[in-house]
């Protein structure tokens, strides 16, 4: 991985996924086994907080959107970055993928770093949500 | 709804130290689904804060 791509990877893990960086180990993964329960009872595994479950191959996806935080990387100088989010469906899960590319003016040309942001297991979705058509719109 | 709830979990930590949308003047957004989720996040946050404040009185 070249230096510019590595900076994207560090910024994504440290500033977006909130993973502490440890010498000799890199980003420290989340360890909680208990997913977050949302208002509607969805069980969500968040990368950086939870031990992320294994998942099936990404099948169908669509873009959720993008934004540009002014401080995607702190440093001298710091850098803004382009954050984008995609929603993916697999055989057994729903997955959100996040991508971060730091500003080329400060970081140079690079490929965006990408990782799973959050995951929901289909078999952990409550019957009431699964049967509600609005859940799938 | 599934996608929105998954995103709201993330937005909670991304915007933990921002009170409202006006504090994000130096952020850039597109007119897309994500921006709708961001608006929704701050609406929920402000509603919870209002309830919290009312309970303290």
mmCIF file with all atom_site columns, C-alpha atoms in Angstrom:
data_model
loop_
_atom_site.group_PDB
_atom_site.id
_atom_site.type_symbol
_atom_site.label_atom_id
_atom_site.label_alt_id
_atom_site.label_comp_id
_atom_site.label_asym_id
_atom_site.label_entity_id
_atom_site.label_seq_id
_atom_site.pdbx_PDB_ins_code
_atom_site.Cartn_x
_atom_site.Cartn_y
_atom_site.Cartn_z
_atom_site.occupancy
_atom_site.B_iso_or_equiv
_atom_site.pdbx_formal_charge
_atom_site.auth_seq_id
_atom_site.auth_comp_id
_atom_site.auth_asym_id
_atom_site.auth_atom_id
_atom_site.pdbx_PDB_model_num
ATOM 1   C CA . UNK A 1 1   ? 0.000   0.000   0.000  1.00 0.00 ? 1   UNK A CA 1
ATOM 2   C CA . UNK A 1 2   ? 1.499   3.374   -0.955 1.00 0.00 ? 2   UNK A CA 1
ATOM 3   C CA . UNK A 1 3   ? 1.769   6.225   1.579  1.00 0.00 ? 3   UNK A CA 1
ATOM 4   C CA . UNK A 1 4   ? -1.253  8.164   0.268  1.00 0.00 ? 4   UNK A CA 1
ATOM 5   C CA . UNK A 1 5   ? -3.513  5.091   0.322  1.00 0.00 ? 5   UNK A CA 1
ATOM 6   C CA . UNK A 1 6   ? -2.219  4.244   3.784  1.00 0.00 ? 6   UNK A CA 1
ATOM 7   C CA . UNK A 1 7   ? -3.213  7.713   5.041  1.00 0.00 ? 7   UNK A CA 1
ATOM 8   C CA . UNK A 1 8   ? -6.768  7.082   3.769  1.00 0.00 ? 8   UNK A CA 1
ATOM 9   C CA . UNK A 1 9   ? -6.768  3.752   5.603  1.00 0.00 ? 9   UNK A CA 1
ATOM 10  C CA . UNK A 1 10  ? -5.516  5.331   8.862  1.00 0.00 ? 10  UNK A CA 1
ATOM 11  C CA . UNK A 1 11  ? -7.999  8.218   8.701  1.00 0.00 ? 11  UNK A CA 1
ATOM 12  C CA . UNK A 1 12  ? -10.908 5.860   8.028  1.00 0.00 ? 12  UNK A CA 1
ATOM 13  C CA . UNK A 1 13  ? -10.030 3.577   10.937 1.00 0.00 ? 13  UNK A CA 1
ATOM 14  C CA . UNK A 1 14  ? -9.053  6.254   13.441 1.00 0.00 ? 14  UNK A CA 1
ATOM 15  C CA . UNK A 1 15  ? -11.407 9.151   12.731 1.00 0.00 ? 15  UNK A CA 1
ATOM 16  C CA . UNK A 1 16  ? -14.455 7.528   11.185 1.00 0.00 ? 16  UNK A CA 1
ATOM 17  C CA . UNK A 1 17  ? -14.561 4.074   12.769 1.00 0.00 ? 17  UNK A CA 1
ATOM 18  C CA . UNK A 1 18  ? -13.085 5.332   16.082 1.00 0.00 ? 18  UNK A CA 1
ATOM 19  C CA . UNK A 1 19  ? -10.465 2.575   16.308 1.00 0.00 ? 19  UNK A CA 1
ATOM 20  C CA . UNK A 1 20  ? -7.430  3.325   18.518 1.00 0.00 ? 20  UNK A CA 1
ATOM 21  C CA . UNK A 1 21  ? -4.094  2.839   16.740 1.00 0.00 ? 21  UNK A CA 1
ATOM 22  C CA . UNK A 1 22  ? -1.686  0.581   18.625 1.00 0.00 ? 22  UNK A CA 1
ATOM 23  C CA . UNK A 1 23  ? 2.065   0.320   17.917 1.00 0.00 ? 23  UNK A CA 1
ATOM 24  C CA . UNK A 1 24  ? 2.894   -2.985  16.304 1.00 0.00 ? 24  UNK A CA 1
ATOM 25  C CA . UNK A 1 25  ? -0.750  -3.882  15.886 1.00 0.00 ? 25  UNK A CA 1
ATOM 26  C CA . UNK A 1 26  ? -2.447  -1.154  13.878 1.00 0.00 ? 26  UNK A CA 1
ATOM 27  C CA . UNK A 1 27  ? -6.130  -0.318  14.381 1.00 0.00 ? 27  UNK A CA 1
ATOM 28  C CA . UNK A 1 28  ? -7.643  -2.077  17.391 1.00 0.00 ? 28  UNK A CA 1
ATOM 29  C CA . UNK A 1 29  ? -10.838 -3.901  16.428 1.00 0.00 ? 29  UNK A CA 1
ATOM 30  C CA . UNK A 1 30  ? -14.028 -3.666  18.476 1.00 0.00 ? 30  UNK A CA 1
ATOM 31  C CA . UNK A 1 31  ? -14.661 -6.500  20.895 1.00 0.00 ? 31  UNK A CA 1
ATOM 32  C CA . UNK A 1 32  ? -18.259 -6.167  22.103 1.00 0.00 ? 32  UNK A CA 1
ATOM 33  C CA . UNK A 1 33  ? -20.376 -9.209  21.239 1.00 0.00 ? 33  UNK A CA 1
ATOM 34  C CA . UNK A 1 34  ? -23.725 -7.556  21.977 1.00 0.00 ? 34  UNK A CA 1
ATOM 35  C CA . UNK A 1 35  ? -25.120 -5.573  19.040 1.00 0.00 ? 35  UNK A CA 1
ATOM 36  C CA . UNK A 1 36  ? -26.818 -2.195  19.439 1.00 0.00 ? 36  UNK A CA 1
ATOM 37  C CA . UNK A 1 37  ? -30.620 -2.461  19.564 1.00 0.00 ? 37  UNK A CA 1
ATOM 38  C CA . UNK A 1 38  ? -32.204 0.423   17.661 1.00 0.00 ? 38  UNK A CA 1
ATOM 39  C CA . UNK A 1 39  ? -35.548 2.129   18.319 1.00 0.00 ? 39  UNK A CA 1
ATOM 40  C CA . UNK A 1 40  ? -37.350 -0.366  16.056 1.00 0.00 ? 40  UNK A CA 1
ATOM 41  C CA . UNK A 1 41  ? -35.536 -3.366  17.531 1.00 0.00 ? 41  UNK A CA 1
ATOM 42  C CA . UNK A 1 42  ? -32.888 -3.846  14.844 1.00 0.00 ? 42  UNK A CA 1
ATOM 43  C CA . UNK A 1 43  ? -29.671 -5.537  16.029 1.00 0.00 ? 43  UNK A CA 1
ATOM 44  C CA . UNK A 1 44  ? -26.765 -3.543  14.555 1.00 0.00 ? 44  UNK A CA 1
ATOM 45  C CA . UNK A 1 45  ? -23.072 -4.500  14.661 1.00 0.00 ? 45  UNK A CA 1
ATOM 46  C CA . UNK A 1 46  ? -20.876 -1.393  14.320 1.00 0.00 ? 46  UNK A CA 1
ATOM 47  C CA . UNK A 1 47  ? -17.309 -1.722  13.069 1.00 0.00 ? 47  UNK A CA 1
ATOM 48  C CA . UNK A 1 48  ? -14.949 -0.306  15.721 1.00 0.00 ? 48  UNK A CA 1
ATOM 49  C CA . UNK A 1 49  ? -17.347 -1.148  18.550 1.00 0.00 ? 49  UNK A CA 1
ATOM 50  C CA . UNK A 1 50  ? -18.272 -4.787  17.929 1.00 0.00 ? 50  UNK A CA 1
ATOM 51  C CA . UNK A 1 51  ? -16.449 -7.915  16.908 1.00 0.00 ? 51  UNK A CA 1
ATOM 52  C CA . UNK A 1 52  ? -17.697 -7.967  13.322 1.00 0.00 ? 52  UNK A CA 1
ATOM 53  C CA . UNK A 1 53  ? -19.420 -11.212 12.308 1.00 0.00 ? 53  UNK A CA 1
ATOM 54  C CA . UNK A 1 54  ? -18.439 -13.105 9.159  1.00 0.00 ? 54  UNK A CA 1
ATOM 55  C CA . UNK A 1 55  ? -20.593 -12.274 6.156  1.00 0.00 ? 55  UNK A CA 1
ATOM 56  C CA . UNK A 1 56  ? -21.581 -13.624 2.771  1.00 0.00 ? 56  UNK A CA 1
ATOM 57  C CA . UNK A 1 57  ? -20.449 -12.159 -0.535 1.00 0.00 ? 57  UNK A CA 1
ATOM 58  C CA . UNK A 1 58  ? -21.841 -8.692  -1.369 1.00 0.00 ? 58  UNK A CA 1
ATOM 59  C CA . UNK A 1 59  ? -24.657 -9.111  -3.863 1.00 0.00 ? 59  UNK A CA 1
ATOM 60  C CA . UNK A 1 60  ? -26.771 -6.036  -4.628 1.00 0.00 ? 60  UNK A CA 1
ATOM 61  C CA . UNK A 1 61  ? -25.911 -2.519  -3.518 1.00 0.00 ? 61  UNK A CA 1
ATOM 62  C CA . UNK A 1 62  ? -26.911 1.103   -3.886 1.00 0.00 ? 62  UNK A CA 1
ATOM 63  C CA . UNK A 1 63  ? -25.377 4.441   -2.955 1.00 0.00 ? 63  UNK A CA 1
ATOM 64  C CA . UNK A 1 64  ? -26.723 6.152   0.164  1.00 0.00 ? 64  UNK A CA 1
ATOM 65  C CA . UNK A 1 65  ? -24.799 9.385   -0.274 1.00 0.00 ? 65  UNK A CA 1
ATOM 66  C CA . UNK A 1 66  ? -21.659 11.313  0.482  1.00 0.00 ? 66  UNK A CA 1
ATOM 67  C CA . UNK A 1 67  ? -20.328 14.187  2.567  1.00 0.00 ? 67  UNK A CA 1
ATOM 68  C CA . UNK A 1 68  ? -17.074 16.043  3.125  1.00 0.00 ? 68  UNK A CA 1
ATOM 69  C CA . UNK A 1 69  ? -15.889 16.502  6.712  1.00 0.00 ? 69  UNK A CA 1
ATOM 70  C CA . UNK A 1 70  ? -13.348 19.335  7.082  1.00 0.00 ? 70  UNK A CA 1
ATOM 71  C CA . UNK A 1 71  ? -11.134 17.334  9.445  1.00 0.00 ? 71  UNK A CA 1
ATOM 72  C CA . UNK A 1 72  ? -11.112 13.765  8.153  1.00 0.00 ? 72  UNK A CA 1
ATOM 73  C CA . UNK A 1 73  ? -7.464  13.582  9.263  1.00 0.00 ? 73  UNK A CA 1
ATOM 74  C CA . UNK A 1 74  ? -5.812  15.621  11.999 1.00 0.00 ? 74  UNK A CA 1
ATOM 75  C CA . UNK A 1 75  ? -2.174  16.552  11.498 1.00 0.00 ? 75  UNK A CA 1
ATOM 76  C CA . UNK A 1 76  ? 0.174   19.217  10.242 1.00 0.00 ? 76  UNK A CA 1
ATOM 77  C CA . UNK A 1 77  ? -1.514  19.914  7.990  1.00 0.00 ? 77  UNK A CA 1
ATOM 78  C CA . UNK A 1 78  ? -4.851  18.237  8.608  1.00 0.00 ? 78  UNK A CA 1
ATOM 79  C CA . UNK A 1 79  ? -7.034  17.243  5.705  1.00 0.00 ? 79  UNK A CA 1
ATOM 80  C CA . UNK A 1 80  ? -10.636 17.196  4.634  1.00 0.00 ? 80  UNK A CA 1
ATOM 81  C CA . UNK A 1 81  ? -11.914 14.036  2.994  1.00 0.00 ? 81  UNK A CA 1
ATOM 82  C CA . UNK A 1 82  ? -14.662 12.637  0.814  1.00 0.00 ? 82  UNK A CA 1
ATOM 83  C CA . UNK A 1 83  ? -16.814 10.104  2.689  1.00 0.00 ? 83  UNK A CA 1
ATOM 84  C CA . UNK A 1 84  ? -19.285 7.939   0.824  1.00 0.00 ? 84  UNK A CA 1
ATOM 85  C CA . UNK A 1 85  ? -21.698 5.246   1.986  1.00 0.00 ? 85  UNK A CA 1
ATOM 86  C CA . UNK A 1 86  ? -23.259 2.266   0.215  1.00 0.00 ? 86  UNK A CA 1
ATOM 87  C CA . UNK A 1 87  ? -25.969 -0.160  1.326  1.00 0.00 ? 87  UNK A CA 1
ATOM 88  C CA . UNK A 1 88  ? -25.419 -3.805  0.313  1.00 0.00 ? 88  UNK A CA 1
ATOM 89  C CA . UNK A 1 89  ? -27.519 -6.944  0.540  1.00 0.00 ? 89  UNK A CA 1
ATOM 90  C CA . UNK A 1 90  ? -25.989 -10.403 0.910  1.00 0.00 ? 90  UNK A CA 1
ATOM 91  C CA . UNK A 1 91  ? -27.629 -13.797 1.258  1.00 0.00 ? 91  UNK A CA 1
ATOM 92  C CA . UNK A 1 92  ? -27.795 -13.491 5.060  1.00 0.00 ? 92  UNK A CA 1
ATOM 93  C CA . UNK A 1 93  ? -26.978 -9.874  5.937  1.00 0.00 ? 93  UNK A CA 1
ATOM 94  C CA . UNK A 1 94  ? -27.531 -6.191  5.276  1.00 0.00 ? 94  UNK A CA 1
ATOM 95  C CA . UNK A 1 95  ? -24.245 -4.279  5.166  1.00 0.00 ? 95  UNK A CA 1
ATOM 96  C CA . UNK A 1 96  ? -23.202 -0.647  4.912  1.00 0.00 ? 96  UNK A CA 1
ATOM 97  C CA . UNK A 1 97  ? -19.811 0.018   3.329  1.00 0.00 ? 97  UNK A CA 1
ATOM 98  C CA . UNK A 1 98  ? -17.975 3.294   3.955  1.00 0.00 ? 98  UNK A CA 1
ATOM 99  C CA . UNK A 1 99  ? -15.218 4.757   1.772  1.00 0.00 ? 99  UNK A CA 1
ATOM 100 C CA . UNK A 1 100 ? -12.867 7.639   2.597  1.00 0.00 ? 100 UNK A CA 1
ATOM 101 C CA . UNK A 1 101 ? -10.533 9.522   0.312  1.00 0.00 ? 101 UNK A CA 1
ATOM 102 C CA . UNK A 1 102 ? -8.509  12.387  1.766  1.00 0.00 ? 102 UNK A CA 1
ATOM 103 C CA . UNK A 1 103 ? -8.256  15.658  -0.122 1.00 0.00 ? 103 UNK A CA 1
ATOM 104 C CA . UNK A 1 104 ? -5.774  15.280  -3.017 1.00 0.00 ? 104 UNK A CA 1
ATOM 105 C CA . UNK A 1 105 ? -4.410  18.787  -2.388 1.00 0.00 ? 105 UNK A CA 1
ATOM 106 C CA . UNK A 1 106 ? -3.036  17.698  1.004  1.00 0.00 ? 106 UNK A CA 1
ATOM 107 C CA . UNK A 1 107 ? -2.642  13.916  0.574  1.00 0.00 ? 107 UNK A CA 1
ATOM 108 C CA . UNK A 1 108 ? -1.848  13.574  -3.118 1.00 0.00 ? 108 UNK A CA 1
ATOM 109 C CA . UNK A 1 109 ? -3.459  11.145  -5.552 1.00 0.00 ? 109 UNK A CA 1
ATOM 110 C CA . UNK A 1 110 ? -4.852  8.027   -3.905 1.00 0.00 ? 110 UNK A CA 1
ATOM 111 C CA . UNK A 1 111 ? -7.459  5.294   -3.949 1.00 0.00 ? 111 UNK A CA 1
ATOM 112 C CA . UNK A 1 112 ? -10.232 5.533   -1.310 1.00 0.00 ? 112 UNK A CA 1
ATOM 113 C CA . UNK A 1 113 ? -9.978  3.245   1.712  1.00 0.00 ? 113 UNK A CA 1
ATOM 114 C CA . UNK A 1 114 ? -13.072 1.077   2.196  1.00 0.00 ? 114 UNK A CA 1
ATOM 115 C CA . UNK A 1 115 ? -14.448 -1.034  5.021  1.00 0.00 ? 115 UNK A CA 1
ATOM 116 C CA . UNK A 1 116 ? -17.686 -2.361  6.439  1.00 0.00 ? 116 UNK A CA 1
ATOM 117 C CA . UNK A 1 117 ? -19.353 0.245   8.632  1.00 0.00 ? 117 UNK A CA 1
ATOM 118 C CA . UNK A 1 118 ? -22.233 -1.777  10.042 1.00 0.00 ? 118 UNK A CA 1
ATOM 119 C CA . UNK A 1 119 ? -23.962 -5.106  9.640  1.00 0.00 ? 119 UNK A CA 1
ATOM 120 C CA . UNK A 1 120 ? -27.384 -6.562  10.416 1.00 0.00 ? 120 UNK A CA 1
ATOM 121 C CA . UNK A 1 121 ? -28.015 -10.308 10.338 1.00 0.00 ? 121 UNK A CA 1
ATOM 122 C CA . UNK A 1 122 ? -31.261 -11.098 8.542  1.00 0.00 ? 122 UNK A CA 1
ATOM 123 C CA . UNK A 1 123 ? -32.070 -13.898 10.975 1.00 0.00 ? 123 UNK A CA 1
ATOM 124 C CA . UNK A 1 124 ? -31.898 -11.425 13.885 1.00 0.00 ? 124 UNK A CA 1
ATOM 125 C CA . UNK A 1 125 ? -34.519 -9.116  12.407 1.00 0.00 ? 125 UNK A CA 1
ATOM 126 C CA . UNK A 1 126 ? -37.780 -9.137  14.328 1.00 0.00 ? 126 UNK A CA 1
ATOM 127 C CA . UNK A 1 127 ? -40.813 -10.616 12.544 1.00 0.00 ? 127 UNK A CA 1
ATOM 128 C CA . UNK A 1 128 ? -42.615 -7.273  12.826 1.00 0.00 ? 128 UNK A CA 1
ATOM 129 C CA . UNK A 1 129 ? -39.845 -5.454  10.952 1.00 0.00 ? 129 UNK A CA 1
ATOM 130 C CA . UNK A 1 130 ? -39.345 -8.206  8.384  1.00 0.00 ? 130 UNK A CA 1
ATOM 131 C CA . UNK A 1 131 ? -43.058 -8.203  7.509  1.00 0.00 ? 131 UNK A CA 1
ATOM 132 C CA . UNK A 1 132 ? -43.343 -4.430  7.313  1.00 0.00 ? 132 UNK A CA 1
ATOM 133 C CA . UNK A 1 133 ? -43.102 -3.342  3.658  1.00 0.00 ? 133 UNK A CA 1
ATOM 134 C CA . UNK A 1 134 ? -41.726 0.058   4.669  1.00 0.00 ? 134 UNK A CA 1
ATOM 135 C CA . UNK A 1 135 ? -38.644 -1.653  6.093  1.00 0.00 ? 135 UNK A CA 1
ATOM 136 C CA . UNK A 1 136 ? -37.600 -2.669  2.597  1.00 0.00 ? 136 UNK A CA 1
ATOM 137 C CA . UNK A 1 137 ? -38.309 0.606   0.792  1.00 0.00 ? 137 UNK A CA 1
ATOM 138 C CA . UNK B 2 1   ? -35.932 1.806   7.304  1.00 0.00 ? 1   UNK B CA 1
ATOM 139 C CA . UNK B 2 2   ? -33.250 -0.848  7.884  1.00 0.00 ? 2   UNK B CA 1
ATOM 140 C CA . UNK B 2 3   ? -30.626 1.241   6.085  1.00 0.00 ? 3   UNK B CA 1
ATOM 141 C CA . UNK B 2 4   ? -31.668 4.390   7.963  1.00 0.00 ? 4   UNK B CA 1
ATOM 142 C CA . UNK B 2 5   ? -31.450 2.748   11.385 1.00 0.00 ? 5   UNK B CA 1
ATOM 143 C CA . UNK B 2 6   ? -28.027 1.309   10.511 1.00 0.00 ? 6   UNK B CA 1
ATOM 144 C CA . UNK B 2 7   ? -26.831 4.766   9.475  1.00 0.00 ? 7   UNK B CA 1
ATOM 145 C CA . UNK B 2 8   ? -28.302 6.482   12.548 1.00 0.00 ? 8   UNK B CA 1
ATOM 146 C CA . UNK B 2 9   ? -26.125 4.269   14.798 1.00 0.00 ? 9   UNK B CA 1
ATOM 147 C CA . UNK B 2 10  ? -23.060 5.593   12.971 1.00 0.00 ? 10  UNK B CA 1
ATOM 148 C CA . UNK B 2 11  ? -24.203 9.229   12.791 1.00 0.00 ? 11  UNK B CA 1
ATOM 149 C CA . UNK B 2 12  ? -24.644 9.241   16.545 1.00 0.00 ? 12  UNK B CA 1
ATOM 150 C CA . UNK B 2 13  ? -20.912 8.725   17.032 1.00 0.00 ? 13  UNK B CA 1
ATOM 151 C CA . UNK B 2 14  ? -19.839 10.805  13.992 1.00 0.00 ? 14  UNK B CA 1
ATOM 152 C CA . UNK B 2 15  ? -21.794 13.840  15.277 1.00 0.00 ? 15  UNK B CA 1
ATOM 153 C CA . UNK B 2 16  ? -21.467 13.159  19.002 1.00 0.00 ? 16  UNK B CA 1
ATOM 154 C CA . UNK B 2 17  ? -19.910 16.574  19.642 1.00 0.00 ? 17  UNK B CA 1
ATOM 155 C CA . UNK B 2 18  ? -22.236 18.595  17.393 1.00 0.00 ? 18  UNK B CA 1
ATOM 156 C CA . UNK B 2 19  ? -25.466 19.999  18.808 1.00 0.00 ? 19  UNK B CA 1
ATOM 157 C CA . UNK B 2 20  ? -27.249 20.796  15.557 1.00 0.00 ? 20  UNK B CA 1
ATOM 158 C CA . UNK B 2 21  ? -26.975 21.013  11.786 1.00 0.00 ? 21  UNK B CA 1
ATOM 159 C CA . UNK B 2 22  ? -25.943 24.687  11.968 1.00 0.00 ? 22  UNK B CA 1
ATOM 160 C CA . UNK B 2 23  ? -22.710 23.620  13.688 1.00 0.00 ? 23  UNK B CA 1
ATOM 161 C CA . UNK B 2 24  ? -21.727 21.758  10.517 1.00 0.00 ? 24  UNK B CA 1
ATOM 162 C CA . UNK B 2 25  ? -21.154 24.899  8.439  1.00 0.00 ? 25  UNK B CA 1
ATOM 163 C CA . UNK B 2 26  ? -17.716 23.759  7.345  1.00 0.00 ? 26  UNK B CA 1
ATOM 164 C CA . UNK B 2 27  ? -18.964 20.323  6.268  1.00 0.00 ? 27  UNK B CA 1
ATOM 165 C CA . UNK B 2 28  ? -20.194 19.790  2.704  1.00 0.00 ? 28  UNK B CA 1
ATOM 166 C CA . UNK B 2 29  ? -23.247 17.702  1.888  1.00 0.00 ? 29  UNK B CA 1
ATOM 167 C CA . UNK B 2 30  ? -24.935 16.534  -1.281 1.00 0.00 ? 30  UNK B CA 1
ATOM 168 C CA . UNK B 2 31  ? -28.691 16.608  -1.836 1.00 0.00 ? 31  UNK B CA 1
ATOM 169 C CA . UNK B 2 32  ? -29.024 12.852  -1.305 1.00 0.00 ? 32  UNK B CA 1
ATOM 170 C CA . UNK B 2 33  ? -30.503 10.204  1.001  1.00 0.00 ? 33  UNK B CA 1
ATOM 171 C CA . UNK B 2 34  ? -27.592 10.587  3.395  1.00 0.00 ? 34  UNK B CA 1
ATOM 172 C CA . UNK B 2 35  ? -28.428 14.256  3.978  1.00 0.00 ? 35  UNK B CA 1
ATOM 173 C CA . UNK B 2 36  ? -32.008 13.263  4.808  1.00 0.00 ? 36  UNK B CA 1
ATOM 174 C CA . UNK B 2 37  ? -30.599 10.841  7.435  1.00 0.00 ? 37  UNK B CA 1
ATOM 175 C CA . UNK B 2 38  ? -28.358 13.594  8.862  1.00 0.00 ? 38  UNK B CA 1
ATOM 176 C CA . UNK B 2 39  ? -31.348 15.938  9.200  1.00 0.00 ? 39  UNK B CA 1
ATOM 177 C CA . UNK B 2 40  ? -33.311 13.147  10.836 1.00 0.00 ? 40  UNK B CA 1
ATOM 178 C CA . UNK B 2 41  ? -30.460 12.448  13.250 1.00 0.00 ? 41  UNK B CA 1
ATOM 179 C CA . UNK B 2 42  ? -30.373 16.052  14.524 1.00 0.00 ? 42  UNK B CA 1
ATOM 180 C CA . UNK B 2 43  ? -34.164 16.241  14.740 1.00 0.00 ? 43  UNK B CA 1
ATOM 181 C CA . UNK B 2 44  ? -34.166 13.139  16.946 1.00 0.00 ? 44  UNK B CA 1
ATOM 182 C CA . UNK B 2 45  ? -31.229 14.458  18.992 1.00 0.00 ? 45  UNK B CA 1
ATOM 183 C CA . UNK B 2 46  ? -32.987 17.768  19.645 1.00 0.00 ? 46  UNK B CA 1
ATOM 184 C CA . UNK B 2 47  ? -36.249 16.045  20.541 1.00 0.00 ? 47  UNK B CA 1
ATOM 185 C CA . UNK B 2 48  ? -34.480 13.810  23.053 1.00 0.00 ? 48  UNK B CA 1
ATOM 186 C CA . UNK B 2 49  ? -32.690 16.852  24.514 1.00 0.00 ? 49  UNK B CA 1
ATOM 187 C CA . UNK B 2 50  ? -35.995 18.749  24.835 1.00 0.00 ? 50  UNK B CA 1
ATOM 188 C CA . UNK B 2 51  ? -37.573 15.816  26.681 1.00 0.00 ? 51  UNK B CA 1
ATOM 189 C CA . UNK B 2 52  ? -34.483 15.523  28.871 1.00 0.00 ? 52  UNK B CA 1
ATOM 190 C CA . UNK B 2 53  ? -34.605 19.238  29.744 1.00 0.00 ? 53  UNK B CA 1
ATOM 191 C CA . UNK B 2 54  ? -38.336 19.065  30.491 1.00 0.00 ? 54  UNK B CA 1
ATOM 192 C CA . UNK B 2 55  ? -37.811 16.145  32.859 1.00 0.00 ? 55  UNK B CA 1
ATOM 193 C CA . UNK B 2 56  ? -35.099 18.080  34.734 1.00 0.00 ? 56  UNK B CA 1
ATOM 194 C CA . UNK B 2 57  ? -37.433 21.042  35.393 1.00 0.00 ? 57  UNK B CA 1
#
